[in-house]
Coordinates of C-alpha atoms in Angstrom, one line a residue:
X1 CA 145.8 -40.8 -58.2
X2 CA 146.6 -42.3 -54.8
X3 CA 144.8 -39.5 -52.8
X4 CA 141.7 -40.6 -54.8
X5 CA 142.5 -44.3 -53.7
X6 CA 142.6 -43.5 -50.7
X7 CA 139.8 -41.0 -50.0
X8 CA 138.1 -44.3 -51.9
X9 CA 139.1 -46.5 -49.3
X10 CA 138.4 -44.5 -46.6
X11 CA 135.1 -44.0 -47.7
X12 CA 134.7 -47.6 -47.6
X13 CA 135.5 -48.0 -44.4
X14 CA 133.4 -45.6 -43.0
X15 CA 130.5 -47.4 -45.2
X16 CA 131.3 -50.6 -43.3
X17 CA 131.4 -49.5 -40.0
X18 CA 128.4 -47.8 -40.6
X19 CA 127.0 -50.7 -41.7
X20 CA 127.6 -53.1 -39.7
X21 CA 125.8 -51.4 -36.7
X22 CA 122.9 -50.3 -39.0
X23 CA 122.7 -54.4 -38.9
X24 CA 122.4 -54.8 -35.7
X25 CA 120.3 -52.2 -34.7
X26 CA 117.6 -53.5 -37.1
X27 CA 117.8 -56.8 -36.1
X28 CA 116.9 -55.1 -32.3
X29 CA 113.8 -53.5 -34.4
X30 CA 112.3 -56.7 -35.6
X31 CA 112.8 -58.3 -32.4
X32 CA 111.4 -55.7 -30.6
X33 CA 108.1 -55.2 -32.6
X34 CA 108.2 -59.0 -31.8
X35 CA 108.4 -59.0 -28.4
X36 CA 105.7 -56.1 -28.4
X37 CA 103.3 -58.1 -30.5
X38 CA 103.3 -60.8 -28.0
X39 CA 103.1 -58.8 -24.8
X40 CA 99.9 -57.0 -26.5
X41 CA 98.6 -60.6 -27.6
X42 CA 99.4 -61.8 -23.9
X43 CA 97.3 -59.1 -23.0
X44 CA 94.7 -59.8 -25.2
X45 CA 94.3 -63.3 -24.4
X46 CA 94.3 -62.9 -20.8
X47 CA 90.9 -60.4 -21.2
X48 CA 89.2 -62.9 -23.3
X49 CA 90.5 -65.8 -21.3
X50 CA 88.9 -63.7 -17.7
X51 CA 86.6 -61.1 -19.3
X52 CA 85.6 -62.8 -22.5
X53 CA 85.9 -59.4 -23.9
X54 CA 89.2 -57.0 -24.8
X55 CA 89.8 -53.8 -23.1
X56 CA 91.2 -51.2 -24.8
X57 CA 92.6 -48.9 -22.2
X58 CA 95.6 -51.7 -21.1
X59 CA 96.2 -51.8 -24.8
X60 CA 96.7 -48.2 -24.7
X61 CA 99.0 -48.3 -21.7
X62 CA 100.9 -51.1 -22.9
X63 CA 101.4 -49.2 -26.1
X64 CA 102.9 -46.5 -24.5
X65 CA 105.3 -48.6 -22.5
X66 CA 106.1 -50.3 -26.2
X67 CA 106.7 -46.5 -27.1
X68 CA 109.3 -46.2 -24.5
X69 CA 110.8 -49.2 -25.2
X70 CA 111.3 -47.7 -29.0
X71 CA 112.1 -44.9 -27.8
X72 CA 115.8 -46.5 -26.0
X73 CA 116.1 -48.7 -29.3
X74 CA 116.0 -45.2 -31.2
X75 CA 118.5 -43.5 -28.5
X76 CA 120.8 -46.5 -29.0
X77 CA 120.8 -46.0 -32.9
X78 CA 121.9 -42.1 -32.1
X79 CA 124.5 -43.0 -28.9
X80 CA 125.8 -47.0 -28.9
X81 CA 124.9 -48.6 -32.2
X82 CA 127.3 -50.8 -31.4
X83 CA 125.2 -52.3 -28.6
X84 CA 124.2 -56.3 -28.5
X85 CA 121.0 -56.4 -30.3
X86 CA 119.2 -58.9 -28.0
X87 CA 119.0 -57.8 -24.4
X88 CA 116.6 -55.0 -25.4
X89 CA 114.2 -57.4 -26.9
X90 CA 114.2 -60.2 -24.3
X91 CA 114.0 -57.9 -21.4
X92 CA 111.0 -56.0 -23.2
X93 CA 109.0 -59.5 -23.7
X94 CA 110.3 -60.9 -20.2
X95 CA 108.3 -57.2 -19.0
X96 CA 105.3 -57.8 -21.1
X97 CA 105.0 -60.9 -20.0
X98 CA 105.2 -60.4 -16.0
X99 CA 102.7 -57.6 -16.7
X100 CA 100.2 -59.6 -18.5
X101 CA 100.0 -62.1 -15.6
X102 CA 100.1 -59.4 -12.8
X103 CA 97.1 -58.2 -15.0
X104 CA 95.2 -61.5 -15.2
X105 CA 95.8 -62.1 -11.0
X106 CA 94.2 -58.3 -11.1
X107 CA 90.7 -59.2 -12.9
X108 CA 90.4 -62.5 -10.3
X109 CA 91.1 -60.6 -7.4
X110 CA 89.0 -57.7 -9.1
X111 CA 91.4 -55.2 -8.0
X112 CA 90.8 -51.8 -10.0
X113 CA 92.7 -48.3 -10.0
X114 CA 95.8 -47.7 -8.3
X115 CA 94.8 -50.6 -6.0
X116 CA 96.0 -52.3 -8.9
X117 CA 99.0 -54.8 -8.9
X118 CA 99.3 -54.4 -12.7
X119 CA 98.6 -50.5 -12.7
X120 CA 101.4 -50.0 -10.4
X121 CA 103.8 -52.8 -12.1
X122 CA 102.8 -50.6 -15.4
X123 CA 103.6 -47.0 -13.9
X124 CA 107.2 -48.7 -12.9
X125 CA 107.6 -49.9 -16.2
X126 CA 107.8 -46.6 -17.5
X127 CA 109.9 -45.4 -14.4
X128 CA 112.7 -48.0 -15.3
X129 CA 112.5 -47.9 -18.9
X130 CA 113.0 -44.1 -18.3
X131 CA 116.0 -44.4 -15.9
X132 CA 117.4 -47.2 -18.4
X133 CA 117.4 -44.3 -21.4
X134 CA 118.6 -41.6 -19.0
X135 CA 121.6 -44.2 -18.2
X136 CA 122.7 -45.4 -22.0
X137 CA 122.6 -41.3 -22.6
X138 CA 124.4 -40.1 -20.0
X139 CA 126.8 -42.9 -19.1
X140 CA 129.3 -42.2 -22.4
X141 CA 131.8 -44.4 -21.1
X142 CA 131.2 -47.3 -18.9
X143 CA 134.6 -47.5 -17.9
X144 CA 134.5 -44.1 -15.9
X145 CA 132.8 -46.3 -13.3
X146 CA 136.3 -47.6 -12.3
X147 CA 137.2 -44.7 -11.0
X148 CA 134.8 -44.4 -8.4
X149 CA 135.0 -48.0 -7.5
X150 CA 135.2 -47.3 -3.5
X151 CA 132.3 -45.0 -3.6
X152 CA 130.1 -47.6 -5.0
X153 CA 131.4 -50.2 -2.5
X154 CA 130.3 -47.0 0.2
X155 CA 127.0 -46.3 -1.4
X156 CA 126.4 -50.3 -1.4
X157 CA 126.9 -50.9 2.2
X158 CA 124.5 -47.8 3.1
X159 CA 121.6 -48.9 0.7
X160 CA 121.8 -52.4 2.8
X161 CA 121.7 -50.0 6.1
X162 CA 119.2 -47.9 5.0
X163 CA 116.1 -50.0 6.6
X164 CA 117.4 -50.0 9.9
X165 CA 117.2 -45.5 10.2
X166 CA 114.0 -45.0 12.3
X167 CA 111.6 -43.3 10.6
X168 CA 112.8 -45.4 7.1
X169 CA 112.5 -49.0 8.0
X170 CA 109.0 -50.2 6.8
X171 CA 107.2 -52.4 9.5
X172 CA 105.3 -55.4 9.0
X173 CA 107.2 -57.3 7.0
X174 CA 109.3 -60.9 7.6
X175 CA 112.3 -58.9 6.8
X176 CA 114.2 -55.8 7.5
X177 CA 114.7 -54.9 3.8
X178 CA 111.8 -52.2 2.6
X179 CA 112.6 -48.4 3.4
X180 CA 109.4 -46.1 2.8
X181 CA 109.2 -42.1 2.3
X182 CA 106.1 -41.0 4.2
X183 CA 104.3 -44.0 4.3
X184 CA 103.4 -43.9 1.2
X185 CA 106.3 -44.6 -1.4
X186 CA 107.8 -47.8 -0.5
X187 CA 111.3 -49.6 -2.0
X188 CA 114.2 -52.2 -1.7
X189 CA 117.4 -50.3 -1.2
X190 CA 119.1 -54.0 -1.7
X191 CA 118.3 -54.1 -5.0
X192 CA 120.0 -50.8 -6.0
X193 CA 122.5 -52.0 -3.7
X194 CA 123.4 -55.0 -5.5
X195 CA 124.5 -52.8 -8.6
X196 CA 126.6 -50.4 -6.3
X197 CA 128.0 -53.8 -5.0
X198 CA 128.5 -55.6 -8.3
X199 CA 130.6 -52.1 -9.6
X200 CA 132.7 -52.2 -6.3
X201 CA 133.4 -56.1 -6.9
X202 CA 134.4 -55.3 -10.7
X203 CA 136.8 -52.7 -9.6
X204 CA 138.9 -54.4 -6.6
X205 CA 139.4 -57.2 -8.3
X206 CA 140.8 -55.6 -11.3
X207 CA 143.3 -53.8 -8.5
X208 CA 144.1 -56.9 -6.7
X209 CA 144.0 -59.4 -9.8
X210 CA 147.4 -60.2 -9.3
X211 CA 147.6 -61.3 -5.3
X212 CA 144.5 -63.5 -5.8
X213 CA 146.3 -65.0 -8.8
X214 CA 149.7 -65.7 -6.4
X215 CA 150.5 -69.4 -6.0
X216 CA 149.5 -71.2 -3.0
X217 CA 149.7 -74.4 -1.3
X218 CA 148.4 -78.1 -3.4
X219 CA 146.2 -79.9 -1.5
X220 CA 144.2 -82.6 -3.3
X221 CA 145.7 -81.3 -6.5
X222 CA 144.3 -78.0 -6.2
X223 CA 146.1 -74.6 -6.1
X224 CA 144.5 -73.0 -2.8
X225 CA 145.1 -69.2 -2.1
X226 CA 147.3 -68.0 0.9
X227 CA 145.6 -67.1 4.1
X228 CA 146.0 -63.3 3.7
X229 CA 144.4 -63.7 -0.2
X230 CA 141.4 -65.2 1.7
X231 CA 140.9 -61.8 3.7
X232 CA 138.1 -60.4 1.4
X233 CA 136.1 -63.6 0.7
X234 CA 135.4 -63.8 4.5
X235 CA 134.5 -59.9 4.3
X236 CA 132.1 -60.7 1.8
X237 CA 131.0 -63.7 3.9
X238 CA 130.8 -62.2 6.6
X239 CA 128.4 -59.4 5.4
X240 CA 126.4 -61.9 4.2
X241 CA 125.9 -63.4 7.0
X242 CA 125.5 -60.1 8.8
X243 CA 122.2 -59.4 6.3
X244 CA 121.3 -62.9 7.0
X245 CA 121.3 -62.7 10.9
X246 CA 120.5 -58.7 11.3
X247 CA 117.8 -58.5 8.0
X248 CA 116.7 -62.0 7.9
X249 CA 117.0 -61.9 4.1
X250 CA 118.3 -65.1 3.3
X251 CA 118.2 -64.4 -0.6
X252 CA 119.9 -61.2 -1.1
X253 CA 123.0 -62.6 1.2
X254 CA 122.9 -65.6 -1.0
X255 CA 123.1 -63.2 -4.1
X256 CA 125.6 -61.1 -2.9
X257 CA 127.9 -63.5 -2.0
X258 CA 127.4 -66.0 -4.9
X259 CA 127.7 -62.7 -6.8
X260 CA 131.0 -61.9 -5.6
X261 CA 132.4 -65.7 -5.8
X262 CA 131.6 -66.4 -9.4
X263 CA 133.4 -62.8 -10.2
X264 CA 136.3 -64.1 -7.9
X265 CA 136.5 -66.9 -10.1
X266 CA 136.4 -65.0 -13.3
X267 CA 138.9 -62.6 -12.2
X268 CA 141.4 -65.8 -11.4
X269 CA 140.3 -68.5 -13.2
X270 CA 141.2 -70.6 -9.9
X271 CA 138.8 -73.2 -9.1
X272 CA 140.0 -73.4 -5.5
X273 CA 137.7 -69.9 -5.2
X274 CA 134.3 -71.9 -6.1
X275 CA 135.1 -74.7 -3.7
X276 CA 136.0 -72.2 -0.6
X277 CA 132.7 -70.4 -2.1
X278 CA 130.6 -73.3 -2.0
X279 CA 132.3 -74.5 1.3
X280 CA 131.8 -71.2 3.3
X281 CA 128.2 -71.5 2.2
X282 CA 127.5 -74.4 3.2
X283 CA 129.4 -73.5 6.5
X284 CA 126.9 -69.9 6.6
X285 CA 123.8 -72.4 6.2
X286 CA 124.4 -75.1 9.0
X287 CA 125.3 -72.0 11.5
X288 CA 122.0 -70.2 10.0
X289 CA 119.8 -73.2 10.7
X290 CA 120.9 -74.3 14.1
X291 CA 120.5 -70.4 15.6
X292 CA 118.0 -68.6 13.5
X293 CA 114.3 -69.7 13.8
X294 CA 112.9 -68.3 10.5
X295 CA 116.1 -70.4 8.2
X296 CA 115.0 -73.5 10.1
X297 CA 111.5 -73.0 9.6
X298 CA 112.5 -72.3 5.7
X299 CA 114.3 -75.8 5.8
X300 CA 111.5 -77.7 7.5
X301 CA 109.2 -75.9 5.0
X302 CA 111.5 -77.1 2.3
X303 CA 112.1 -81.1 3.5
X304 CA 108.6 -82.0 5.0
X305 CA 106.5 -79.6 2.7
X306 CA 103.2 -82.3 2.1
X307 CA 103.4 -83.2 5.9
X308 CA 99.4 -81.5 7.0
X309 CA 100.9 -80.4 10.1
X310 CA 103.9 -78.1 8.2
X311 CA 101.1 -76.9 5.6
X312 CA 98.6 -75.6 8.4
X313 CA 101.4 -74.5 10.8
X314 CA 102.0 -70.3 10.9
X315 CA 104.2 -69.6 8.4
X316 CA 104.6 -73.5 7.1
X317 CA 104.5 -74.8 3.6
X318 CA 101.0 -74.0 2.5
X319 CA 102.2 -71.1 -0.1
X320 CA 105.1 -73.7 -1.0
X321 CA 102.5 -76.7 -2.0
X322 CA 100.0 -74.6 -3.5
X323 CA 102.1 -73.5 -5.9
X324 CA 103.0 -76.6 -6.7
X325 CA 100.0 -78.2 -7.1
X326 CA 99.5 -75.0 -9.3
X327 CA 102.0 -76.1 -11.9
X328 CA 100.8 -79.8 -11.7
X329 CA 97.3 -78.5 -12.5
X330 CA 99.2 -76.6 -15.7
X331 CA 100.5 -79.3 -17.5
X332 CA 102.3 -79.9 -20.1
X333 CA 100.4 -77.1 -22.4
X334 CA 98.6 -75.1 -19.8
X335 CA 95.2 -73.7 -19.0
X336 CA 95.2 -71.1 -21.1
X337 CA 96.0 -67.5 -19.9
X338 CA 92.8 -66.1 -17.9
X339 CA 92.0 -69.6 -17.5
X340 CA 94.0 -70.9 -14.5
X341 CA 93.1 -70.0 -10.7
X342 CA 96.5 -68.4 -9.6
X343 CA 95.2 -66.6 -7.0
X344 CA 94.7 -69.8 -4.8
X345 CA 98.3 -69.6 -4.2
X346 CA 99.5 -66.6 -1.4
X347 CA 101.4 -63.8 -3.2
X348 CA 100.8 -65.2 -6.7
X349 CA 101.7 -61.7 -8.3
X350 CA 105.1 -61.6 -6.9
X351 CA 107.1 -64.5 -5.2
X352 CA 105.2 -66.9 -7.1
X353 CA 104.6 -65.3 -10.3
X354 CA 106.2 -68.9 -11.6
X355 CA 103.6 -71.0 -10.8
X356 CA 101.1 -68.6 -12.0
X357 CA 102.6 -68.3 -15.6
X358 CA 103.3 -72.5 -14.9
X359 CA 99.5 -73.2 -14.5
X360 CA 98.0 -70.9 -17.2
X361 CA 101.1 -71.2 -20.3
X362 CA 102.2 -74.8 -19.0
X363 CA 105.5 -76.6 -19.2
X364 CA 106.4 -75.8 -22.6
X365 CA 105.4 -72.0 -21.9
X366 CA 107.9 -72.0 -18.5
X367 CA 110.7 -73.7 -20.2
X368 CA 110.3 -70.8 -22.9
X369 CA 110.4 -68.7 -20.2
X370 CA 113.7 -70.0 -18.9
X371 CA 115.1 -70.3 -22.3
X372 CA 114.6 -66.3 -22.3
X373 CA 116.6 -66.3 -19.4
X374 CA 119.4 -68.5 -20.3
X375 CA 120.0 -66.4 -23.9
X376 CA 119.9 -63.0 -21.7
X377 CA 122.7 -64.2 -19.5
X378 CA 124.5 -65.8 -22.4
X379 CA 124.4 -62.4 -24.2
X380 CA 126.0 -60.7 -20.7
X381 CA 128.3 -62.9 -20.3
X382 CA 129.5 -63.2 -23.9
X383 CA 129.5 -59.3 -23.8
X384 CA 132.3 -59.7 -20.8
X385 CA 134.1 -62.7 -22.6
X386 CA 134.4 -60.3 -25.8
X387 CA 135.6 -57.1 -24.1
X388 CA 139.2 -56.9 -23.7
X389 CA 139.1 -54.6 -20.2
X390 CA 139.6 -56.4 -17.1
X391 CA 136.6 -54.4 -15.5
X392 CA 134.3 -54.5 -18.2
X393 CA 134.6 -58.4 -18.4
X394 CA 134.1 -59.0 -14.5
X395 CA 131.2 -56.2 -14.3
X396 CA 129.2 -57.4 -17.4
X397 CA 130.0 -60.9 -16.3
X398 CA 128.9 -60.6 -12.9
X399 CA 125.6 -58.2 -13.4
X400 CA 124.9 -61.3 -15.5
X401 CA 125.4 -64.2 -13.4
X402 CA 123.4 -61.6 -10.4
X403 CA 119.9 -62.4 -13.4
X404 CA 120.6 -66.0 -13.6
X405 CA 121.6 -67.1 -9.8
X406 CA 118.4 -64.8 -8.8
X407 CA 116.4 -66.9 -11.5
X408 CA 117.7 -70.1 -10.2
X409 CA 116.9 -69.0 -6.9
X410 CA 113.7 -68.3 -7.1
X411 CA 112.5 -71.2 -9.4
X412 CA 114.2 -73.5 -7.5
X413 CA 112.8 -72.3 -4.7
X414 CA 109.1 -72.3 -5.4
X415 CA 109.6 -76.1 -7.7
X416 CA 111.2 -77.3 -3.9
X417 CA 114.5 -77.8 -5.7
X418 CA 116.1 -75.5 -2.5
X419 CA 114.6 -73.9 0.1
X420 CA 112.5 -70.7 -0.4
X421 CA 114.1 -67.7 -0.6
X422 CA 112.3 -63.7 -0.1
X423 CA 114.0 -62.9 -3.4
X424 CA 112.1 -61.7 -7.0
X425 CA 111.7 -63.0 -10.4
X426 CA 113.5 -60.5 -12.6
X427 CA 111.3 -58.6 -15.4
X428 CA 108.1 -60.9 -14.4
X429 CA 107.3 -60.6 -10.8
X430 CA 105.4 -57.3 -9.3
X431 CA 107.7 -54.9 -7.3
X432 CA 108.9 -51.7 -8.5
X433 CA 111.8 -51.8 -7.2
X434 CA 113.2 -54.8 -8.4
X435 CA 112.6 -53.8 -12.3
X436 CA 114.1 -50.4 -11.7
X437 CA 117.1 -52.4 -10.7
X438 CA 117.0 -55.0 -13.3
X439 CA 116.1 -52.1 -16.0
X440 CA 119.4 -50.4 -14.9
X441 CA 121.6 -53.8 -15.8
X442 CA 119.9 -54.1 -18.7
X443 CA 121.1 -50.3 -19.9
X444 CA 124.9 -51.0 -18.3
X445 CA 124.9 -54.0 -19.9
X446 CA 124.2 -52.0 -23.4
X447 CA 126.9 -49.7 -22.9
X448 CA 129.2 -52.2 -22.1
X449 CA 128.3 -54.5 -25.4
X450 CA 128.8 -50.9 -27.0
X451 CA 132.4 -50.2 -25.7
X452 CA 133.3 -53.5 -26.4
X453 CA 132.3 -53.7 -30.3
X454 CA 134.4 -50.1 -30.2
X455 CA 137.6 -51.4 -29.0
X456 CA 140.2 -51.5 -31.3
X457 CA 141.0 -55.4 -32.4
X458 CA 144.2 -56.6 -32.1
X459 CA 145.6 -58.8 -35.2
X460 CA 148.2 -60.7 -35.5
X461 CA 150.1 -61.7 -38.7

């Protein structure tokens, strides 16, 4: 009689746990067929907004990039069905979205073929969608990561170097980040890089938790760290400064080293490690401006914007205020999609993708926009806060906060809340590079949500 009990209640528990995942992963379903429905209606919209007619061959494409995206929901059902049920979704829309603007600057600029912003934003849609799958399947165990946490750190600082091997570095661009393969395929190393770097954060601090966490000296009733604890915070600063100077990429040394503070501070809890963050920045910028040409120029841009002489100057603010009259022009509810004029602003596909999607959905579609953004960092970072692994926590944590500061960055820079920055919009904004990147967090950030539900729990009492 008790072996049938419990056989019963074994049963019962393997019910349950089967369950409870079966939950989740549907919820992902409905949210995903969501999210498709409204990239396809984007799509839609923006033909008969431009063309006054729809297209069926981007539907087509666009379905098979929704069949991709199906395709990792499926994979996740077989391999983490444990996974958060909301990063999927949001990135997908996020996607479908950046695409059906990149489309809409397309049909203005009447750009057809592989000439296509769009048609190439759509072929590396696949590519990171495909990479993302090939990652949740083969990466069983996010935590085998740690082990190579040097390596990353290695691999890292040679993506960053990569542009500067002759016969890599691409020419003819403001900075020294682009590496191209026969002058034909071009890519951003950095933003590989900043995984490799985000990895090698996750796993030193984990090792040297416990010095960072020592007890220093109180100054203004704050704990601050002992000199020799401040040895890799000026390492970090330092090559920071180094991609400022050397690759006159003002954003990704921003990212990296905001990155690496805000895991620093998660890692230690110390609030002393924001303040010497924020400091040291601030420190980085007044050295930047006073001896580099193209940071002052961003500055002026930034602080004199509407003066005529900036806007017509070579390289001034005319981009900057174009935009901006751009999202003035939008409104509160927009122009409708395919009924803005986007392309009066330089690089509207890319850096100012914002602006764009602010003329033609208006304020209420951007701040739905952001909204997106803000509940896909608050599902990374509540996938670190639940894990109960020290490197899980910073790495989810920090791959997280790497979306949001780059979001903030970026909109803040093209609404003249800070100066401008040569970063990308995740998920919206054309570049291949960047999505294969962000594709890539979105698939470790799955596997981590995964290992975390599968942790054992702890209770007490």
């Amino acid at each position: 009689m008790s072996t049938d009990v419990t056989a019963d209640t074994a049963v019962i528990k393997a019910l349950k746990r089967m369950r409870l995942p079966q939950t989740q992963r549907n919820r992902e379903f409905w949210l995903l067929l969501f999210a498709c429905a409204i990239s396809g209606a984007a799509l839609c919209l923006v033909q008969l907004g431009a063309l006054g007619l729809i297209d069926p061959f981007i539907l087509f494409i666009g379905g098979g990039l929704a069949v991709l995206a199906f395709a990792l929901h499926f994979v996740l059902r077989v391999v983490a069905s444990d996974a958060d049920p909301f990063v999927l979704p949001i990135a997908t829309l996020l996607t479908g979205l950046g695409i059906a603007m990149i489309y809409r600057i397309d049909i203005a600029l009447h750009n057809t073929g592989w000439a296509a912003y769009s048609t190439k934003q759509l072929a590396w849609t696949g590519i990171s969608l495909a990479g993302a799958i090939a990652v949740v399947i083969l990466l069983h165990n996010y935590r085998i990561l740690f082990r190579y946490t040097y390596l990353f750190g290695l691999a890292g600082i040679v993506l960053l170097l990569l542009p500067f091997i002759p016969g890599l570095g691409a020419s003819g661009s403001n900075a020294d980040v682009w590496v191209t393969i026969g002058g034909i395929f071009a890519f951003q190393p950095g933003e590989l890089a900043k995984i490799c770097l985000a990895i090698f954060f996750a796993g030193y601090l984990v090792r040297t938790r416990e010095s960072l966490t020592s007890v220093g000296k109180v100054f203004l009733g704050i704990t601050w760290p002992r000199m020799r604890e401040l040895g890799p915070v000026i390492v970090v600063w330092l090559i920071s400064l180094g991609i400022i100077v050397v690759q006159r990429d003002l954003g990704t040394g921003m990212l990296i080293f905001g990155m690496f503070i805000a895991m620093l501070y998660v890692a230690t809890g110390k609030t002393s490690w924001v303040l010497i963050g924020l400091a040291m920045v601030a420190a980085g910028v007044a050295v930047a401006t006073q001896i580099l040409s193209y940071v002052q120029g961003r500055f002026t841009n930034w602080l004199d914007a509407f003066n005529p002489e900036v806007i017509e100057a070579q390289g001034g603010s005319y981009q900057l205020v174009q935009g901006i009259f751009g999202l003035a022009h939008g409104g509160l509810i927009g122009t409708g999609l395919g009924q803005g004029r986007p392309t009066v602003t330089p690089l509207a596909h890319s850096d100012y993708i914002i602006p764009s999607l602010g003329e033609e959905l208006g304020l209420i579609g951007l701040f739905a926009i952001l909204a997106l953004y803000m509940v896909f960092v608050s599902r990374g970072v509540r996938i670190g806060i639940a894990g109960q692994d020290d490197f899980g926590k910073l790495l989810a944590t920090g791959l997280s906060f790497t979306i949001a500061l780059q979001v903030f960055i970026m909109v803040g820079g093209v609404t003249r809340v800070i100066p401008l920055t040569g970063l990308t919009t995740p998920f919206l904004a054309a570049g291949g590079s960047s999505l294969v990147a962000n594709w890539l967090i979105v698939a470790l950030l799955l596997r981590i949500s995964d290992g975390v539900r599968r942790q054992p729990r702890v209770v007490i009492g």
